[in-house]
PDB file of C-alpha atoms and ligand atoms in Angstrom:
ATOM      1  CA  MET A  25      31.357   7.923   4.492  1.00  0.00           C
ATOM      2  CA  GLY A  26      34.246   7.245   6.403  1.00  0.00           C
ATOM      3  CA  VAL A  27      37.771   7.068   4.703  1.00  0.00           C
ATOM      4  CA  SER A  28      39.984   4.347   5.844  1.00  0.00           C
ATOM      5  CA  LEU A  29      43.731   4.486   6.317  1.00  0.00           C
ATOM      6  CA  TRP A  30      43.885   2.282   3.365  1.00  0.00           C
ATOM      7  CA  SER A  31      42.160   4.129   0.989  1.00  0.00           C
ATOM      8  CA  ARG A  32      44.621   7.205   2.309  1.00  0.00           C
ATOM      9  CA  VAL A  33      47.746   4.937   1.320  1.00  0.00           C
ATOM     10  CA  LEU A  34      45.851   3.773  -2.093  1.00  0.00           C
ATOM     11  CA  ASP A  35      45.274   7.632  -3.044  1.00  0.00           C
ATOM     12  CA  PHE A  36      48.882   8.207  -2.308  1.00  0.00           C
ATOM     13  CA  VAL A  37      49.902   5.396  -4.295  1.00  0.00           C
ATOM     14  CA  SER A  38      47.673   6.011  -7.585  1.00  0.00           C
ATOM     15  CA  PRO A  39      46.139   9.492  -6.667  1.00  0.00           C
ATOM     16  CA  ARG A  40      42.257   9.058  -8.752  1.00  0.00           C
ATOM     17  CA  LEU A  41      41.209  11.783 -11.479  1.00  0.00           C
ATOM     18  CA  CYS A  42      37.923  13.288 -11.843  1.00  0.00           C
ATOM     19  CA  ALA A  43      36.258  11.687 -14.888  1.00  0.00           C
ATOM     20  CA  VAL A  44      35.186  15.014 -16.549  1.00  0.00           C
ATOM     21  CA  CYS A  45      38.011  17.698 -15.642  1.00  0.00           C
ATOM     22  CA  GLY A  46      40.316  15.153 -14.953  1.00  0.00           C
ATOM     23  CA  SER A  47      41.545  17.227 -11.728  1.00  0.00           C
ATOM     24  CA  ARG A  48      42.898  14.807  -8.872  1.00  0.00           C
ATOM     25  CA  LEU A  49      40.097  13.704  -6.234  1.00  0.00           C
ATOM     26  CA  SER A  50      40.416  13.927  -2.780  1.00  0.00           C
ATOM     27  CA  VAL A  51      39.512  10.554  -0.598  1.00  0.00           C
ATOM     28  CA  THR A  52      35.848  11.932  -0.293  1.00  0.00           C
ATOM     29  CA  GLU A  53      35.419  12.354  -3.616  1.00  0.00           C
ATOM     30  CA  HIS A  54      34.296   9.468  -6.115  1.00  0.00           C
ATOM     31  CA  ALA A  55      34.589   9.619 -10.100  1.00  0.00           C
ATOM     32  CA  LEU A  56      33.726  13.065 -10.088  1.00  0.00           C
ATOM     33  CA  CYS A  57      34.966  15.945  -8.207  1.00  0.00           C
ATOM     34  CA  SER A  58      32.776  18.670  -5.967  1.00  0.00           C
ATOM     35  CA  ALA A  59      33.052  21.366  -8.726  1.00  0.00           C
ATOM     36  CA  CYS A  60      31.917  18.638 -11.458  1.00  0.00           C
ATOM     37  CA  CYS A  61      29.439  17.040  -9.781  1.00  0.00           C
ATOM     38  CA  LEU A  62      27.667  21.308  -9.091  1.00  0.00           C
ATOM     39  CA  ARG A  63      28.139  21.710 -12.691  1.00  0.00           C
ATOM     40  CA  LEU A  64      25.718  18.781 -13.900  1.00  0.00           C
ATOM     41  CA  PRO A  65      22.849  20.100 -15.814  1.00  0.00           C
ATOM     42  CA  ARG A  66      20.331  18.924 -13.361  1.00  0.00           C
ATOM     43  CA  THR A  67      16.730  18.253 -15.374  1.00  0.00           C
ATOM     44  CA  GLY A  68      14.677  19.054 -12.056  1.00  0.00           C
ATOM     45  CA  PHE A  69      12.575  16.253 -13.407  1.00  0.00           C
ATOM     46  CA  CYS A  70      12.367  14.655  -9.866  1.00  0.00           C
ATOM     47  CA  LEU A  71      10.350  17.455  -8.308  1.00  0.00           C
ATOM     48  CA  ARG A  72       7.732  16.746 -10.743  1.00  0.00           C
ATOM     49  CA  PRO A  73       7.716  13.143 -11.123  1.00  0.00           C
ATOM     50  CA  TYR A  74       4.480  12.483 -12.599  1.00  0.00           C
ATOM     51  CA  ASP A  75       4.481  15.367 -15.277  1.00  0.00           C
ATOM     52  CA  ASN A  76       8.018  16.028 -17.163  1.00  0.00           C
ATOM     53  CA  PRO A  77       9.605  15.081 -20.470  1.00  0.00           C
ATOM     54  CA  VAL A  78      10.316  11.253 -19.479  1.00  0.00           C
ATOM     55  CA  ALA A  79       6.729  10.680 -17.903  1.00  0.00           C
ATOM     56  CA  GLN A  80       5.117  12.453 -20.944  1.00  0.00           C
ATOM     57  CA  ALA A  81       7.208   9.762 -23.162  1.00  0.00           C
ATOM     58  CA  PHE A  82       5.371   7.121 -21.829  1.00  0.00           C
ATOM     59  CA  TRP A  83       1.716   8.358 -21.826  1.00  0.00           C
ATOM     60  CA  GLY A  84      -0.548   6.112 -23.597  1.00  0.00           C
ATOM     61  CA  GLN A  85       2.720   3.874 -24.226  1.00  0.00           C
ATOM     62  CA  ALA A  86       2.958   1.938 -20.749  1.00  0.00           C
ATOM     63  CA  ASP A  87       1.389   2.563 -17.571  1.00  0.00           C
ATOM     64  CA  VAL A  88       4.171   3.917 -15.279  1.00  0.00           C
ATOM     65  CA  GLU A  89       4.046   5.815 -11.867  1.00  0.00           C
ATOM     66  CA  ARG A  90       6.955   8.113 -11.611  1.00  0.00           C
ATOM     67  CA  ALA A  91       9.530   8.841 -14.048  1.00  0.00           C
ATOM     68  CA  ALA A  92      12.551  11.189 -14.292  1.00  0.00           C
ATOM     69  CA  SER A  93      15.872  11.504 -15.259  1.00  0.00           C
ATOM     70  CA  PHE A  94      19.127  13.227 -13.459  1.00  0.00           C
ATOM     71  CA  PHE A  95      20.580  15.834 -15.896  1.00  0.00           C
ATOM     72  CA  TYR A  96      20.248  16.534 -19.490  1.00  0.00           C
ATOM     73  CA  PHE A  97      22.654  14.660 -21.851  1.00  0.00           C
ATOM     74  CA  GLU A  98      23.801  16.794 -25.174  1.00  0.00           C
ATOM     75  CA  PRO A  99      26.741  14.781 -27.250  1.00  0.00           C
ATOM     76  CA  HIS A 100      30.262  16.197 -27.062  1.00  0.00           C
ATOM     77  CA  SER A 101      29.620  17.575 -23.614  1.00  0.00           C
ATOM     78  CA  GLU A 102      31.204  17.097 -20.702  1.00  0.00           C
ATOM     79  CA  VAL A 103      28.403  15.116 -19.417  1.00  0.00           C
ATOM     80  CA  SER A 104      28.707  12.619 -22.837  1.00  0.00           C
ATOM     81  CA  ARG A 105      32.356  11.949 -21.900  1.00  0.00           C
ATOM     82  CA  MET A 106      31.789  10.876 -18.871  1.00  0.00           C
ATOM     83  CA  ILE A 107      29.073   8.198 -19.952  1.00  0.00           C
ATOM     84  CA  TYR A 108      31.322   7.463 -22.601  1.00  0.00           C
ATOM     85  CA  SER A 109      33.462   6.328 -19.877  1.00  0.00           C
ATOM     86  CA  LEU A 110      31.059   4.448 -17.967  1.00  0.00           C
ATOM     87  CA  LYS A 111      29.931   2.375 -21.278  1.00  0.00           C
ATOM     88  CA  TYR A 112      32.954   1.995 -23.228  1.00  0.00           C
ATOM     89  CA  LYS A 113      36.390   2.960 -21.199  1.00  0.00           C
ATOM     90  CA  GLY A 114      35.809   0.233 -18.133  1.00  0.00           C
ATOM     91  CA  ARG A 115      34.499   2.825 -15.814  1.00  0.00           C
ATOM     92  CA  PRO A 116      32.184   1.108 -13.675  1.00  0.00           C
ATOM     93  CA  ASP A 117      32.546   3.210 -10.520  1.00  0.00           C
ATOM     94  CA  ILE A 118      31.544   6.603 -12.382  1.00  0.00           C
ATOM     95  CA  GLY A 119      27.799   4.556 -12.570  1.00  0.00           C
ATOM     96  CA  VAL A 120      27.755   3.762  -8.748  1.00  0.00           C
ATOM     97  CA  ALA A 121      28.777   7.584  -7.754  1.00  0.00           C
ATOM     98  CA  LEU A 122      26.425   8.989 -10.095  1.00  0.00           C
ATOM     99  CA  GLY A 123      23.423   6.453  -8.687  1.00  0.00           C
ATOM    100  CA  ARG A 124      24.721   7.576  -5.511  1.00  0.00           C
ATOM    101  CA  LEU A 125      24.240  11.370  -5.905  1.00  0.00           C
ATOM    102  CA  ALA A 126      21.450  11.084  -8.290  1.00  0.00           C
ATOM    103  CA  ALA A 127      19.849   9.110  -5.215  1.00  0.00           C
ATOM    104  CA  GLY A 128      20.634  11.751  -2.706  1.00  0.00           C
ATOM    105  CA  GLU A 129      18.834  14.032  -4.534  1.00  0.00           C
ATOM    106  CA  PHE A 130      15.900  12.206  -5.581  1.00  0.00           C
ATOM    107  CA  MET A 131      15.383  10.782  -2.076  1.00  0.00           C
ATOM    108  CA  ALA A 132      15.105  13.967  -0.726  1.00  0.00           C
ATOM    109  CA  ALA A 133      11.850  14.465  -3.079  1.00  0.00           C
ATOM    110  CA  GLY A 134      10.355  11.379  -2.246  1.00  0.00           C
ATOM    111  CA  PHE A 135      10.872   9.988  -5.470  1.00  0.00           C
ATOM    112  CA  PHE A 136      11.700   6.063  -3.951  1.00  0.00           C
ATOM    113  CA  ASP A 137       8.680   6.323  -1.775  1.00  0.00           C
ATOM    114  CA  GLY A 138       7.013   2.820  -1.951  1.00  0.00           C
ATOM    115  CA  VAL A 139       9.608   1.630  -3.978  1.00  0.00           C
ATOM    116  CA  ASP A 140      10.135  -2.110  -3.381  1.00  0.00           C
ATOM    117  CA  VAL A 141      13.134  -3.508  -5.715  1.00  0.00           C
ATOM    118  CA  ILE A 142      15.468  -1.769  -8.275  1.00  0.00           C
ATOM    119  CA  VAL A 143      15.490  -3.520 -11.660  1.00  0.00           C
ATOM    120  CA  PRO A 144      18.538  -2.363 -13.883  1.00  0.00           C
ATOM    121  CA  VAL A 145      17.577  -2.249 -17.506  1.00  0.00           C
ATOM    122  CA  PRO A 146      19.505  -5.688 -18.445  1.00  0.00           C
ATOM    123  CA  LEU A 147      22.045  -5.881 -21.505  1.00  0.00           C
ATOM    124  CA  ALA A 148      22.145  -8.551 -24.255  1.00  0.00           C
ATOM    125  CA  ARG A 149      24.181 -11.586 -22.918  1.00  0.00           C
ATOM    126  CA  LYS A 150      26.670 -10.762 -25.719  1.00  0.00           C
ATOM    127  CA  ARG A 151      26.933  -6.786 -24.794  1.00  0.00           C
ATOM    128  CA  LEU A 152      27.830  -7.872 -21.030  1.00  0.00           C
ATOM    129  CA  ARG A 153      30.211 -10.314 -22.148  1.00  0.00           C
ATOM    130  CA  GLU A 154      32.138  -7.781 -24.111  1.00  0.00           C
ATOM    131  CA  ARG A 155      31.638  -4.983 -21.531  1.00  0.00           C
ATOM    132  CA  GLY A 156      32.325  -7.042 -18.168  1.00  0.00           C
ATOM    133  CA  TYR A 157      29.377  -5.309 -16.286  1.00  0.00           C
ATOM    134  CA  ASN A 158      25.937  -3.753 -17.227  1.00  0.00           C
ATOM    135  CA  GLN A 159      26.177   0.221 -16.855  1.00  0.00           C
ATOM    136  CA  SER A 160      22.641   0.250 -15.707  1.00  0.00           C
ATOM    137  CA  ALA A 161      23.265  -2.439 -12.681  1.00  0.00           C
ATOM    138  CA  GLU A 162      26.343   0.227 -11.431  1.00  0.00           C
ATOM    139  CA  VAL A 163      23.990   3.077 -11.366  1.00  0.00           C
ATOM    140  CA  ALA A 164      21.175   0.507  -9.714  1.00  0.00           C
ATOM    141  CA  ALA A 165      24.324  -0.330  -7.155  1.00  0.00           C
ATOM    142  CA  GLY A 166      24.757   3.117  -6.386  1.00  0.00           C
ATOM    143  CA  VAL A 167      21.326   3.892  -5.890  1.00  0.00           C
ATOM    144  CA  SER A 168      20.671   1.099  -3.414  1.00  0.00           C
ATOM    145  CA  SER A 169      23.902   1.672  -1.701  1.00  0.00           C
ATOM    146  CA  LEU A 170      21.894   5.075  -0.478  1.00  0.00           C
ATOM    147  CA  THR A 171      18.609   4.006  -0.129  1.00  0.00           C
ATOM    148  CA  GLY A 172      18.756   0.622   1.261  1.00  0.00           C
ATOM    149  CA  ILE A 173      16.065  -1.062  -1.529  1.00  0.00           C
ATOM    150  CA  PRO A 174      17.558  -4.075  -3.083  1.00  0.00           C
ATOM    151  CA  VAL A 175      18.492  -4.349  -6.693  1.00  0.00           C
ATOM    152  CA  ASP A 176      17.381  -7.597  -8.285  1.00  0.00           C
ATOM    153  CA  GLU A 177      19.282  -8.417 -11.928  1.00  0.00           C
ATOM    154  CA  ARG A 178      17.826 -11.935 -12.391  1.00  0.00           C
ATOM    155  CA  SER A 179      13.878 -11.475 -12.640  1.00  0.00           C
ATOM    156  CA  VAL A 180      14.117  -9.408 -16.027  1.00  0.00           C
ATOM    157  CA  CYS A 181      16.407 -10.646 -19.115  1.00  0.00           C
ATOM    158  CA  ARG A 182      16.671  -9.290 -22.625  1.00  0.00           C
ATOM    159  CA  LYS A 183      16.833 -11.621 -25.661  1.00  0.00           C
ATOM    160  CA  ALA A 184      19.069 -10.766 -28.554  1.00  0.00           C
ATOM    161  CA  PHE A 185      18.987  -8.048 -30.884  1.00  0.00           C
ATOM    162  CA  LYS A 186      16.975  -8.841 -33.939  1.00  0.00           C
ATOM    163  CA  THR A 187      18.530  -6.329 -36.061  1.00  0.00           C
ATOM    164  CA  SER A 188      21.010  -3.215 -35.283  1.00  0.00           C
ATOM    165  CA  GLN A 189      19.043  -0.621 -33.621  1.00  0.00           C
ATOM    166  CA  THR A 190      21.126   1.881 -35.049  1.00  0.00           C
ATOM    167  CA  LYS A 191      19.799   1.488 -38.381  1.00  0.00           C
ATOM    168  CA  LEU A 192      16.189   2.028 -37.476  1.00  0.00           C
ATOM    169  CA  GLY A 193      13.679   5.143 -36.943  1.00  0.00           C
ATOM    170  CA  ARG A 194      12.165   5.728 -33.675  1.00  0.00           C
ATOM    171  CA  TRP A 195       9.144   4.208 -34.420  1.00  0.00           C
ATOM    172  CA  GLU A 196      10.352   1.312 -36.119  1.00  0.00           C
ATOM    173  CA  ARG A 197      12.937   0.450 -32.739  1.00  0.00           C
ATOM    174  CA  LEU A 198       9.494   0.919 -30.853  1.00  0.00           C
ATOM    175  CA  GLY A 199       8.489  -2.160 -33.441  1.00  0.00           C
ATOM    176  CA  ASN A 200      11.564  -3.541 -33.019  1.00  0.00           C
ATOM    177  CA  VAL A 201      12.235  -3.700 -29.264  1.00  0.00           C
ATOM    178  CA  SER A 202       8.753  -5.075 -28.166  1.00  0.00           C
ATOM    179  CA  GLY A 203       8.919  -8.015 -26.886  1.00  0.00           C
ATOM    180  CA  LEU A 204      12.828  -7.823 -26.112  1.00  0.00           C
ATOM    181  CA  PHE A 205      12.393  -8.350 -22.414  1.00  0.00           C
ATOM    182  CA  GLU A 206      11.153 -11.140 -20.910  1.00  0.00           C
ATOM    183  CA  VAL A 207      10.221 -11.673 -16.929  1.00  0.00           C
ATOM    184  CA  ARG A 208      11.606 -14.467 -16.045  1.00  0.00           C
ATOM    185  CA  ARG A 209      10.664 -14.842 -12.217  1.00  0.00           C
ATOM    186  CA  GLN A 210       7.017 -13.282 -12.309  1.00  0.00           C
ATOM    187  CA  GLU A 211       6.670 -14.555  -8.360  1.00  0.00           C
ATOM    188  CA  ARG A 212       9.762 -11.927  -7.433  1.00  0.00           C
ATOM    189  CA  LEU A 213       7.930  -8.818  -9.093  1.00  0.00           C
ATOM    190  CA  LEU A 214       4.561  -9.860  -8.408  1.00  0.00           C
ATOM    191  CA  GLY A 215       2.382  -7.115  -6.301  1.00  0.00           C
ATOM    192  CA  LYS A 216       5.964  -5.174  -6.100  1.00  0.00           C
ATOM    193  CA  HIS A 217       6.594  -1.371  -7.067  1.00  0.00           C
ATOM    194  CA  VAL A 218       9.518  -1.604  -9.030  1.00  0.00           C
ATOM    195  CA  LEU A 219      12.234   1.241 -10.131  1.00  0.00           C
ATOM    196  CA  LEU A 220      13.584   0.669 -13.495  1.00  0.00           C
ATOM    197  CA  VAL A 221      17.230   1.934 -14.108  1.00  0.00           C
ATOM    198  CA  ASP A 222      18.977   2.952 -17.350  1.00  0.00           C
ATOM    199  CA  ASP A 223      22.002   4.831 -18.156  1.00  0.00           C
ATOM    200  CA  VAL A 224      20.424   7.734 -20.861  1.00  0.00           C
ATOM    201  CA  PHE A 225      16.972   8.221 -22.233  1.00  0.00           C
ATOM    202  CA  THR A 226      16.869   8.856 -25.671  1.00  0.00           C
ATOM    203  CA  THR A 227      14.480   7.704 -28.007  1.00  0.00           C
ATOM    204  CA  GLY A 228      12.667   5.855 -24.619  1.00  0.00           C
ATOM    205  CA  ALA A 229      12.096   2.830 -26.967  1.00  0.00           C
ATOM    206  CA  THR A 230      14.302   0.487 -25.009  1.00  0.00           C
ATOM    207  CA  VAL A 231      13.131   1.509 -21.232  1.00  0.00           C
ATOM    208  CA  MET A 232       9.351   1.635 -22.400  1.00  0.00           C
ATOM    209  CA  ALA A 233       9.882  -1.783 -23.911  1.00  0.00           C
ATOM    210  CA  CYS A 234      11.160  -3.014 -20.281  1.00  0.00           C
ATOM    211  CA  ALA A 235       8.686  -1.116 -18.768  1.00  0.00           C
ATOM    212  CA  SER A 236       6.307  -2.626 -20.708  1.00  0.00           C
ATOM    213  CA  ALA A 237       7.524  -6.365 -19.945  1.00  0.00           C
ATOM    214  CA  VAL A 238       7.569  -5.795 -15.884  1.00  0.00           C
ATOM    215  CA  ALA A 239       4.009  -3.998 -16.050  1.00  0.00           C
ATOM    216  CA  ALA A 240       2.196  -7.432 -17.470  1.00  0.00           C
ATOM    217  CA  VAL A 241       3.214  -8.717 -14.244  1.00  0.00           C
ATOM    218  CA  PRO A 242      -0.003  -8.752 -12.116  1.00  0.00           C
ATOM    219  CA  GLY A 243       0.060  -6.065  -9.314  1.00  0.00           C
ATOM    220  CA  THR A 244       3.162  -4.485 -10.180  1.00  0.00           C
ATOM    221  CA  THR A 245       3.841  -0.591 -10.123  1.00  0.00           C
ATOM    222  CA  VAL A 246       6.675   0.876 -12.137  1.00  0.00           C
ATOM    223  CA  SER A 247       8.627   3.645 -11.785  1.00  0.00           C
ATOM    224  CA  ILE A 248      11.531   4.784 -14.262  1.00  0.00           C
ATOM    225  CA  MET A 249      14.956   6.504 -13.416  1.00  0.00           C
ATOM    226  CA  THR A 250      17.386   6.934 -15.411  1.00  0.00           C
ATOM    227  CA  LEU A 251      21.046   9.675 -15.200  1.00  0.00           C
ATOM    228  CA  GLY A 252      20.807  11.272 -18.618  1.00  0.00           C
ATOM    229  CA  PHE A 253      18.073  12.514 -20.596  1.00  0.00           C
ATOM    230  CA  THR A 254      18.677  13.565 -24.547  1.00  0.00           C
ATOM    231  CA  LYS A 255      16.364  16.912 -25.108  1.00  0.00           C
TER     232      LYS A 255
HETATM  233 ZN1   ZN B 318      35.847  17.613 -12.273  1.00  0.00          ZN
END
């Protein structure tokens, strides 16, 4: 990526800091410094996209082609602070930078082969209004910027929450989220290989519900990519 004079001037006026360690970023670094990028606890799932903990979570639940997360996510870790900033501190740029970084490594493993379109897991409209952006769409934008695969943010939509998710157990959540997503423009996804992108895979209930909705469109193939994976 070329570095314009303008970005050098901006950097001089207001230096950007690493979202993890707080050190000053160089003009070629985005959101994370190179040292923190290297230190991310990578899962290596993209090297075995048909058989890893994310892929296994879908076995017998939804028909999924490839699935992988980029790094392990642990509460109170450097990674969790970074994701917190992405979701709650108005830092969509972290999503773009991490999406792009993950895409570089996933692409080398052939993870995107045959993928036609990227669909970020949608947020409920109310949540989107509060936050101002969908963090998964930012990750998707980063993936798209490197792979050239287009993003479709309009074909799948999310209905309002029925009850609070956090008060329910894993299986109750699965029941609670089924029917949470709706494919509005089936013709756009017909026969396509769709890559669903989400920020963190925890119980997998949300992305699973979204995958089921997309997989119901005739002829679609669904693959899954998330940044974090909660062990
Ligand atoms: Zn750093």
